[in-house]
Amino acid sequence: MAEKHFKYVILGGGVAAGYAAREFEKQGVNPGELAIISKEAVAPYERPALSKGYLFPESPARLPGFHVCVGSGGERLLPEWYKERGIELFLSTEIVKVDLASKSLTSKSGSTFIYGTLIIATGSTVIRLTDFGVQGADAKNIFYLRDVDDADKLYEAIKAKENGKVVIVGGGYIGLELGAVTKLNNLDVAMVYPEPWCMPRLFTAGIAEFYEGYYANKGIQIIKGTVAIGFDSNANGEVTAVKLRGGGVLDADIVVVGVGGRPLTTLFKGQVEEEKGGIKTDAFFKTSVPDVYAVGDVATFPLKLYGEQRRVEHVDHARKSAEQAVKAIKASEEGKTVEEYDYLPYFYSRAFDLSWQFYGDNVGDTVLFGDNNPESPKAKFGTYWIKEGKLVGAFLEGGTPEENSAIAKVARAQPSVQNVDELAKDGLAFISKF
Ligand code: FDA
Ligand code: NAD
């Protein structure tokens, strides 16, 4: 098969790829210079929709509705958008071999792509229970959620098992968002996770208490401090029950597993420097290999604000890192430089009629403020993180757009906190004082 040559290749067709394409267009790219290679069958889209609107019982979100860049209020890049600009989209094309020394990528079907500059945007894959040999974990109707195909399969099962029982394994982002959306579909929902409270990577016990109370009020059963050790299935191979460590058993028609992600770096092993499980980059997302950049979930980059290398698995960073890499590539061609990436971590989630945002770093002492009673008709509460006398992180449930942008400003500015008790009393009013 003939080799295809491109000045720029983006490997991966997810969020970062889409935002990188838009930035290339802004900066100026000639027809035939840029290719995106994706194993997915569709053009880049806003992945967060899959665990939310895509699974709604009424008027679910569907493509082309949520192609990038609608998630950040930008233009929607339909497949025609790429075509009109001579940006080649190679869809349903999985790259199985990468040789960074010869600048070549080989697809499963044997096509070879030669690049001048490569942007690695392969994102993450799910961790599977079969990876740890959990008994029966390959039964039918045990679902994971990473791409549109996964979401379609889950959607079909939800429709097929009307009023059935769902067990959600995992108490992280997927667990909480899927627990809510399956409940909205009128299923009987139980959630199981090993930690003492949900989302321990970010939530404090005080924050989690609100969400666990709210979910319980919606009729969701929460089982903490245990894990799924096996699954029973029927003669058709469909899951029927989840066996828990400690002896419990939960009936299940559907199981959704969200036990974490793993950055897709395998193709590059031994060819590029890695750190903290990701591909190590500088503040321009340049890797240790010339002309190779890495963005989004796979990049371990310098988080300037905190003076350390970090990897971030959230959509805001996927968008911004992609834009930064393209700006840096284009600037370097003209012998110029761009400013270093100076990222303020931003995570968010939405479930039921709840909505929270978090900015900054969740380290140090915490102060909980506001009304976190799950029975309240419109609860609004938050938490500040204080490290070495400075406010470094802020979480807010139920904030207005103005309040959310104000907590972002505070987390970026890191003001001194003289009196923690006063801060707790001031709560959200602290940001207006500031
Ligand atoms: P992304 O995963 O978006 O894209 C990677 C692409 O590379 C995929 O198209 C993949 O198929 C392709 N690929 C990988 N290997 C390949 C190969 N060998 N050959 C060809 N193609 C290959 N974040 C947030 O902040 N708020 C939120 O609400 C959510 N919600 C959310 C819901 C769900 C269901 C998921 C799975 C994730 C989220 N996230 C999120 C996380 C967010 O979506 C994630 O951080 C970004 O999508 C990362 O963007 P990337 O482009 O790095 O990877
Ligand atoms: P996660 O890391 O958020 O949560 C994993 C959870 O799995 C842990 O909190 C723990 O409760 C649980 N767990 C671990 N091992 C377990 C076991 N053996 N049995 C039961 N539970 C176990 O990961 P996730 O929720 O799977 O999300 C996957 C990826 O998708 C992440 O990159 C995440 O950032 C992203 N995502 C983000 C959002 C968002 O930002 N709103 C939404 C959905 C997904």
Coordinates of C-alpha atoms and ligand atoms in Angstrom, one line a residue:
M1 CA 0.0 0.0 0.0
A2 CA 1.3 3.5 -0.9
E3 CA 2.6 5.7 1.9
K4 CA 0.7 8.8 2.8
H5 CA 2.7 11.9 3.7
F6 CA 1.5 14.8 5.8
K7 CA 3.2 17.8 7.3
Y8 CA 1.2 17.3 10.5
V9 CA -0.5 14.2 11.8
I10 CA -2.7 14.1 14.9
L11 CA -2.9 10.5 16.2
G12 CA -6.2 10.1 18.0
G13 CA -9.6 11.6 17.0
G14 CA -11.0 12.7 20.4
V15 CA -11.4 16.0 22.2
A16 CA -7.8 17.2 21.9
A17 CA -7.6 16.3 18.2
G18 CA -10.7 18.3 17.4
Y19 CA -9.5 21.4 19.2
A20 CA -6.1 21.0 17.7
A21 CA -7.6 21.0 14.2
R22 CA -9.5 24.2 14.9
E23 CA -6.3 25.8 16.1
F24 CA -4.4 24.7 13.0
E25 CA -7.2 26.3 10.9
K26 CA -6.9 29.6 12.9
Q27 CA -3.2 29.6 12.6
G28 CA -3.3 28.7 8.9
V29 CA -3.0 25.3 7.4
N30 CA -2.9 24.4 3.7
P31 CA -5.1 21.7 2.2
G32 CA -3.4 18.3 2.4
E33 CA -1.0 19.3 5.2
L34 CA -3.0 18.0 8.1
A35 CA -4.4 14.5 8.9
I36 CA -6.3 13.1 11.9
I37 CA -6.1 9.4 12.4
S38 CA -8.8 7.9 14.7
K39 CA -9.9 4.4 15.4
E40 CA -13.4 5.8 16.1
A41 CA -15.9 5.9 13.2
V42 CA -16.9 9.5 13.8
A43 CA -15.3 12.9 13.7
P44 CA -14.0 14.4 17.0
Y45 CA -16.8 15.1 19.5
E46 CA -17.3 16.3 23.1
R47 CA -16.8 13.1 25.1
P48 CA -18.5 14.3 28.3
A49 CA -21.9 14.1 26.6
L50 CA -21.7 10.3 26.6
S51 CA -22.2 9.9 30.4
K52 CA -24.9 12.6 30.5
G53 CA -27.3 13.7 27.7
Y54 CA -26.5 10.7 25.5
L55 CA -28.3 8.4 27.9
F56 CA -31.2 10.6 28.8
P57 CA -34.6 8.8 28.6
E58 CA -36.1 11.8 26.6
S59 CA -34.5 13.5 23.6
P60 CA -31.1 12.0 24.1
A61 CA -28.1 13.9 22.6
R62 CA -26.9 12.4 19.4
L63 CA -24.2 13.2 16.8
P64 CA -23.8 15.4 14.9
G65 CA -25.2 17.5 17.8
F66 CA -22.1 17.4 20.0
H67 CA -19.1 17.4 17.7
V68 CA -16.3 19.7 19.0
C69 CA -16.2 22.6 19.7
V70 CA -19.7 23.1 21.1
G71 CA -18.7 22.0 24.6
S72 CA -16.8 25.3 25.0
G73 CA -19.4 27.4 23.2
G74 CA -17.4 27.2 19.9
E75 CA -18.2 26.4 16.3
R76 CA -19.4 22.8 15.7
L77 CA -16.9 21.0 13.4
L78 CA -18.9 18.7 11.2
P79 CA -17.1 16.2 8.9
E80 CA -17.7 18.7 6.1
W81 CA -15.7 21.3 8.0
Y82 CA -12.5 19.1 7.7
K83 CA -13.3 18.3 4.1
E84 CA -13.7 21.9 3.0
R85 CA -10.3 22.7 4.5
G86 CA -8.5 19.8 3.0
I87 CA -7.9 18.3 6.5
E88 CA -7.9 14.5 6.0
L89 CA -9.9 12.5 8.6
F90 CA -8.9 8.9 8.6
L91 CA -11.7 7.3 10.6
S92 CA -12.1 3.7 11.7
T93 CA -8.3 3.5 11.4
E94 CA -6.4 2.1 14.3
I95 CA -2.6 2.7 14.4
V96 CA -0.9 -0.5 15.6
K97 CA 2.7 0.4 15.1
V98 CA 4.7 3.6 15.6
D99 CA 8.3 4.3 14.7
L100 CA 9.2 7.7 15.9
A101 CA 12.7 7.4 14.5
S102 CA 11.5 7.0 10.9
K103 CA 8.4 9.2 11.6
S104 CA 6.0 6.5 10.4
L105 CA 2.7 5.1 11.7
T106 CA 1.2 1.8 10.5
S107 CA -2.5 1.0 10.7
K108 CA -4.1 -2.3 11.4
S109 CA -5.0 -2.7 7.7
G110 CA -1.4 -2.0 6.7
S111 CA -1.5 1.7 5.6
T112 CA 1.6 3.7 6.4
F113 CA 1.5 7.4 7.3
I114 CA 4.7 9.5 7.3
Y115 CA 4.6 12.8 9.3
G116 CA 6.7 15.9 9.6
T117 CA 5.3 16.7 13.0
L118 CA 3.2 14.3 15.2
I119 CA 0.7 15.2 17.9
I120 CA -0.1 12.3 20.1
A121 CA -3.7 12.6 21.3
T122 CA -4.6 8.9 22.0
G123 CA -6.4 9.7 25.3
S124 CA -7.3 7.0 27.8
T125 CA -8.8 3.6 27.8
V126 CA -10.9 2.0 30.5
I127 CA -9.5 -0.3 33.1
R128 CA -11.5 -3.6 32.9
L129 CA -12.4 -6.0 35.6
T130 CA -11.1 -8.8 33.3
D131 CA -7.7 -7.1 33.6
F132 CA -7.6 -8.3 37.2
G133 CA -9.2 -11.6 36.4
V134 CA -12.5 -10.9 38.3
Q135 CA -14.5 -14.1 37.9
G136 CA -17.3 -13.9 35.4
A137 CA -16.4 -10.3 34.3
D138 CA -16.8 -11.2 30.6
A139 CA -20.5 -11.8 31.0
K140 CA -22.9 -10.0 28.6
N141 CA -24.5 -6.7 29.8
I142 CA -21.4 -5.7 31.8
F143 CA -20.6 -2.3 30.2
Y144 CA -17.8 0.2 30.2
L145 CA -18.0 3.7 28.8
R146 CA -15.4 5.5 26.8
D147 CA -16.7 6.1 23.3
V148 CA -19.9 6.3 21.2
D149 CA -20.0 2.6 20.5
D150 CA -19.9 1.9 24.2
A151 CA -22.7 4.4 24.8
D152 CA -24.8 2.9 22.1
K153 CA -24.5 -0.6 23.5
L154 CA -25.4 0.7 27.0
Y155 CA -28.3 2.7 25.7
E156 CA -29.8 -0.4 24.0
A157 CA -29.5 -2.4 27.1
I158 CA -31.2 0.3 29.2
K159 CA -34.1 0.3 26.7
A160 CA -34.2 -3.6 26.7
K161 CA -34.2 -3.9 30.5
E162 CA -37.0 -1.6 31.3
N163 CA -37.5 -1.3 35.1
G164 CA -34.6 -3.6 35.6
K165 CA -31.7 -3.6 38.1
V166 CA -28.4 -1.9 37.5
V167 CA -25.3 -2.3 39.6
I168 CA -22.7 0.5 39.2
V169 CA -19.2 -0.7 40.1
G170 CA -17.0 2.3 41.0
G171 CA -17.6 5.5 42.9
G172 CA -15.7 8.0 40.7
Y173 CA -16.8 10.2 37.9
I174 CA -18.4 7.4 35.8
G175 CA -20.0 5.9 38.8
L176 CA -21.7 9.1 40.0
E177 CA -22.8 10.2 36.5
L178 CA -24.0 6.8 35.4
G179 CA -25.7 6.2 38.8
A180 CA -27.8 9.3 38.1
V181 CA -28.6 8.8 34.5
T182 CA -29.6 5.1 34.9
K183 CA -31.9 6.2 37.8
L184 CA -33.4 8.8 35.4
N185 CA -34.2 5.9 33.1
N186 CA -36.3 4.4 36.0
L187 CA -34.0 1.6 36.7
D188 CA -33.4 0.2 40.1
V189 CA -29.8 1.4 40.9
A190 CA -27.2 0.1 43.4
M191 CA -23.6 1.6 43.5
V192 CA -20.6 -0.3 45.0
Y193 CA -17.2 1.1 45.7
P194 CA -14.3 0.3 47.9
E195 CA -13.6 3.6 49.6
P196 CA -15.3 5.1 52.6
W197 CA -16.9 7.8 50.4
C198 CA -17.4 8.6 46.7
M199 CA -14.9 10.4 44.5
P200 CA -12.2 10.3 47.1
R201 CA -9.6 11.6 44.6
L202 CA -11.3 15.0 44.9
F203 CA -14.2 15.0 47.4
T204 CA -13.8 15.5 51.1
A205 CA -16.0 13.5 53.5
G206 CA -18.2 16.6 53.8
I207 CA -18.7 17.0 50.1
A208 CA -19.4 13.3 49.6
E209 CA -21.9 13.3 52.4
F210 CA -24.1 15.6 50.4
Y211 CA -24.0 13.6 47.1
E212 CA -24.4 10.2 48.9
G213 CA -27.4 11.6 50.8
Y214 CA -28.9 13.1 47.6
Y215 CA -28.5 9.8 45.7
A216 CA -30.0 7.9 48.6
N217 CA -33.0 10.2 48.6
K218 CA -33.4 9.4 44.9
G219 CA -33.7 5.7 45.9
I220 CA -30.1 4.7 44.9
Q221 CA -28.6 2.0 47.2
I222 CA -25.0 2.8 48.1
I223 CA -22.7 0.0 49.3
K224 CA -19.3 1.3 50.4
G225 CA -16.1 -0.4 51.5
T226 CA -16.3 -3.4 49.2
V227 CA -15.7 -4.5 45.7
A228 CA -17.2 -6.9 43.1
I229 CA -15.3 -10.2 43.3
G230 CA -17.4 -12.1 40.7
F231 CA -20.5 -12.2 38.5
D232 CA -23.2 -14.8 37.9
S233 CA -24.8 -15.2 34.5
N234 CA -27.7 -17.1 33.0
A235 CA -27.7 -19.7 30.2
N236 CA -27.5 -16.8 27.6
G237 CA -24.3 -15.6 29.2
E238 CA -26.1 -12.4 30.5
V239 CA -25.1 -11.1 33.9
T240 CA -27.6 -11.9 36.7
A241 CA -25.8 -11.0 39.9
V242 CA -22.8 -9.3 41.4
K243 CA -20.9 -11.0 44.2
L244 CA -19.3 -8.7 46.7
R245 CA -16.3 -9.2 48.9
G246 CA -17.7 -9.9 52.4
G247 CA -20.4 -12.2 51.0
G248 CA -23.1 -9.8 49.7
V249 CA -24.9 -10.5 46.4
L250 CA -26.7 -7.9 44.3
D251 CA -29.1 -8.9 41.5
A252 CA -28.3 -7.3 38.2
D253 CA -29.7 -7.0 34.7
I254 CA -27.0 -4.5 33.7
V255 CA -23.6 -3.7 35.3
V256 CA -21.8 -0.5 34.5
V257 CA -18.1 -0.4 35.5
G258 CA -16.1 2.8 36.1
V259 CA -13.0 1.8 37.9
G260 CA -10.6 4.3 36.3
G261 CA -8.8 5.0 33.1
R262 CA -5.3 4.3 31.8
P263 CA -3.5 6.7 29.3
L264 CA -2.9 5.0 25.9
T265 CA 0.9 5.2 25.7
T266 CA 1.7 1.6 24.8
L267 CA 2.5 2.3 21.2
F268 CA 5.3 4.7 22.2
K269 CA 7.0 2.6 24.9
G270 CA 10.7 2.8 24.9
Q271 CA 10.7 5.5 22.2
V272 CA 9.8 8.6 24.3
E273 CA 10.4 9.7 27.8
E274 CA 7.5 9.0 30.2
E275 CA 6.7 10.3 33.7
K276 CA 3.9 9.6 36.2
G277 CA 2.3 7.2 33.7
G278 CA 2.1 9.7 30.9
I279 CA 4.3 11.0 28.1
K280 CA 6.6 13.7 29.5
T281 CA 6.3 17.1 27.8
D282 CA 7.5 20.6 28.3
A283 CA 5.3 23.7 28.7
F284 CA 4.7 23.6 24.9
F285 CA 3.7 19.9 25.0
K286 CA 6.9 18.9 23.1
T287 CA 8.1 15.4 24.1
S288 CA 11.7 14.2 24.4
V289 CA 11.6 13.3 20.7
P290 CA 12.0 16.1 18.1
D291 CA 8.8 17.0 16.2
V292 CA 6.6 14.9 18.5
Y293 CA 4.1 16.5 20.8
A294 CA 1.6 14.9 23.3
V295 CA -1.6 16.5 24.5
G296 CA -4.7 15.7 26.6
D297 CA -5.0 12.7 28.8
V298 CA -1.6 11.2 27.8
A299 CA 0.6 14.2 28.6
T300 CA 2.5 14.7 31.8
F301 CA 3.2 18.4 31.6
P302 CA 4.7 21.1 33.9
L303 CA 1.9 22.5 36.0
K304 CA 3.5 25.9 36.5
L305 CA 1.2 27.1 39.2
Y306 CA 2.3 24.2 41.5
G307 CA 5.8 23.7 40.2
E308 CA 5.4 20.0 39.4
Q309 CA 4.8 17.6 36.5
R310 CA 1.2 16.4 36.3
R311 CA -1.2 14.5 34.1
V312 CA -4.8 15.7 33.9
E313 CA -7.7 13.5 32.7
H314 CA -10.3 16.2 32.1
V315 CA -11.8 17.9 29.0
D316 CA -10.8 21.5 29.7
H317 CA -7.1 20.6 29.7
A318 CA -7.6 18.4 26.6
R319 CA -8.9 21.4 24.8
K320 CA -6.3 23.9 26.1
S321 CA -3.3 21.7 25.7
A322 CA -4.2 20.9 22.1
E323 CA -4.4 24.6 21.4
Q324 CA -1.1 25.3 23.1
A325 CA 0.7 22.6 21.2
V326 CA -0.5 23.9 17.8
K327 CA 0.4 27.5 18.7
A328 CA 3.8 26.3 19.7
I329 CA 4.3 24.3 16.5
K330 CA 3.3 27.2 14.3
A331 CA 5.4 29.7 16.2
S332 CA 8.5 27.5 16.1
E333 CA 8.2 27.3 12.3
E334 CA 8.6 31.1 12.3
G335 CA 11.4 31.0 14.8
K336 CA 9.1 32.4 17.4
T337 CA 7.9 31.2 20.8
V338 CA 4.7 31.3 22.7
E339 CA 4.1 31.8 26.4
E340 CA 4.5 28.7 28.6
Y341 CA 1.3 26.8 29.5
D342 CA 0.1 28.1 32.7
Y343 CA -2.9 25.9 33.6
L344 CA -5.4 26.2 36.4
P345 CA -6.9 22.8 36.9
Y346 CA -10.7 22.8 36.3
F347 CA -13.0 19.8 36.8
Y348 CA -16.8 19.7 36.8
S349 CA -19.7 17.3 36.8
R350 CA -23.4 17.3 36.3
A351 CA -26.0 14.8 37.5
F352 CA -29.7 15.0 38.2
D353 CA -30.2 18.8 38.7
L354 CA -26.9 19.1 40.4
S355 CA -23.8 20.8 39.0
W356 CA -20.4 21.4 40.6
Q357 CA -17.2 23.0 39.6
F358 CA -13.7 22.8 41.1
Y359 CA -10.7 24.9 40.4
G360 CA -7.1 24.7 41.7
D361 CA -5.5 22.1 43.8
N362 CA -7.2 19.8 46.4
V363 CA -4.4 19.7 48.9
G364 CA -4.0 20.9 52.5
D365 CA -6.7 21.7 55.1
T366 CA -10.3 22.1 54.1
V367 CA -13.1 24.4 55.1
L368 CA -16.7 23.4 54.2
F369 CA -19.2 26.2 53.9
G370 CA -22.9 26.7 52.9
D371 CA -25.9 24.5 53.0
N372 CA -24.9 20.9 52.2
N373 CA -28.1 19.3 53.5
P374 CA -29.2 16.9 50.7
E375 CA -32.8 17.5 51.7
S376 CA -32.6 21.3 50.9
P377 CA -34.7 22.3 47.9
K378 CA -31.7 24.1 46.4
A379 CA -28.5 23.2 48.2
K380 CA -25.6 25.5 47.6
F381 CA -22.3 24.7 49.3
G382 CA -18.6 24.6 48.8
T383 CA -15.2 23.8 50.1
Y384 CA -11.9 25.7 50.1
W385 CA -8.5 24.0 50.4
I386 CA -5.8 25.9 52.3
K387 CA -2.1 25.0 52.0
E388 CA 0.6 26.9 53.9
G389 CA -1.8 29.7 54.7
K390 CA -3.0 30.2 51.2
L391 CA -6.3 29.3 49.6
V392 CA -5.3 26.9 46.7
G393 CA -8.5 25.2 45.7
A394 CA -12.2 25.9 45.6
F395 CA -15.3 23.6 45.0
L396 CA -18.8 24.9 44.5
E397 CA -22.1 23.0 44.1
G398 CA -25.0 25.0 42.6
G399 CA -23.0 28.1 41.8
T400 CA -24.1 30.8 39.3
P401 CA -21.8 31.4 36.3
E402 CA -20.5 34.5 38.1
E403 CA -19.8 32.6 41.3
N404 CA -18.1 29.9 39.4
S405 CA -15.8 32.3 37.6
A406 CA -15.2 34.0 40.9
I407 CA -14.0 30.8 42.6
A408 CA -11.7 30.2 39.6
K409 CA -10.2 33.6 40.1
V410 CA -9.6 33.0 43.8
A411 CA -8.0 29.6 43.1
R412 CA -5.7 31.2 40.6
A413 CA -4.7 34.1 42.8
Q414 CA -4.1 32.0 46.0
P415 CA -4.9 34.7 48.5
S416 CA -3.6 34.4 52.1
V417 CA -6.0 33.1 54.7
Q418 CA -5.5 34.6 58.1
N419 CA -8.4 33.0 59.9
V420 CA -9.8 29.7 58.9
D421 CA -12.9 30.0 61.2
E422 CA -13.7 33.4 59.6
L423 CA -13.3 31.8 56.2
A424 CA -15.8 29.1 57.1
K425 CA -18.2 31.7 58.3
D426 CA -17.8 33.9 55.3
G427 CA -18.1 31.0 52.9
L428 CA -19.0 32.2 49.4
A429 CA -18.9 35.8 50.7
F430 CA -15.1 35.5 50.9
I431 CA -14.8 35.7 47.1
S432 CA -16.7 39.0 47.0
K433 CA -14.4 40.4 49.8
F434 CA -11.5 39.2 47.8
Ligands
FDA1 P1 -10.0 11.2 24.0 O1 -10.2 10.0 24.7 O2 -11.0 12.2 23.9 O3 -9.5 10.8 22.5 C1 -8.6 9.9 22.2 C2 -8.8 9.4 20.8 O4 -7.7 8.6 20.3 C3 -10.0 8.5 20.6 O5 -10.7 8.9 19.5 C4 -9.4 7.1 20.4 O6 -10.3 6.2 19.7 C5 -8.2 7.5 19.6 N1 -7.1 6.5 19.6 C6 -6.5 5.9 20.7 N2 -5.6 5.1 20.3 C7 -5.6 5.0 19.0 C8 -4.9 4.3 18.0 N3 -3.9 3.5 18.3 N4 -5.2 4.5 16.7 C9 -6.1 5.4 16.3 N5 -6.9 6.1 17.2 C10 -6.6 6.0 18.5 N6 -14.0 15.5 31.6 C11 -14.5 16.6 32.2 O7 -13.7 17.5 32.5 N7 -15.8 16.8 32.4 C12 -16.7 15.8 32.1 O8 -17.9 15.9 32.3 C13 -16.2 14.6 31.5 N8 -17.1 13.6 31.2 C14 -16.6 12.4 30.6 C15 -17.4 11.4 30.3 C16 -17.0 10.2 29.8 C17 -17.9 9.1 29.5 C18 -15.6 10.0 29.6 C19 -15.0 8.7 29.0 C20 -14.7 11.1 29.9 C21 -15.2 12.3 30.4 N9 -14.3 13.3 30.7 C22 -14.8 14.5 31.3 C23 -12.9 13.2 30.4 C24 -12.6 13.8 29.1 O9 -13.5 13.4 28.1 C25 -11.2 13.4 28.6 O10 -10.3 14.0 29.6 C26 -10.9 13.9 27.2 O11 -11.7 13.3 26.3 C27 -9.4 13.7 26.9 O12 -9.2 14.1 25.5 P2 -8.1 13.3 24.6 O13 -8.3 13.9 23.3 O14 -6.8 13.3 25.3 O15 -8.6 11.8 24.6
NAD2 P1 -12.2 7.5 38.5 O1 -10.7 7.4 38.7 O2 -12.8 8.8 38.6 O3 -12.9 6.6 39.5 C1 -12.5 5.2 39.7 C2 -13.2 4.7 40.9 O4 -13.2 3.3 40.8 C3 -12.6 5.0 42.3 O5 -13.0 6.1 42.9 C4 -13.1 3.8 43.1 O6 -14.3 4.1 43.7 C5 -13.5 2.8 42.1 N1 -12.8 1.5 42.1 C6 -11.5 1.2 41.9 N2 -11.3 -0.1 41.9 C7 -12.5 -0.7 42.1 C8 -12.9 -2.0 42.2 N3 -12.1 -3.1 42.1 N4 -14.2 -2.2 42.4 C9 -15.1 -1.2 42.6 N5 -14.7 0.1 42.5 C10 -13.4 0.3 42.3 O7 -12.4 6.8 37.1 P2 -13.8 6.6 36.2 O8 -14.9 7.1 37.0 O9 -13.8 5.3 35.8 O10 -13.6 7.6 35.0 C11 -12.7 7.2 33.9 C12 -12.1 8.4 33.2 O11 -13.2 9.2 32.7 C13 -11.3 9.3 34.1 O12 -10.2 9.8 33.4 C14 -12.2 10.5 34.4 O13 -11.6 11.6 34.7 C15 -13.0 10.5 33.1 N6 -14.4 11.1 33.4 C16 -14.5 12.4 33.8 C17 -15.7 12.9 34.1 C18 -15.8 14.3 34.6 O14 -14.8 15.0 34.7 N7 -17.0 14.8 34.9 C19 -16.9 12.2 33.9 C20 -16.7 10.8 33.4 C21 -15.5 10.3 33.2

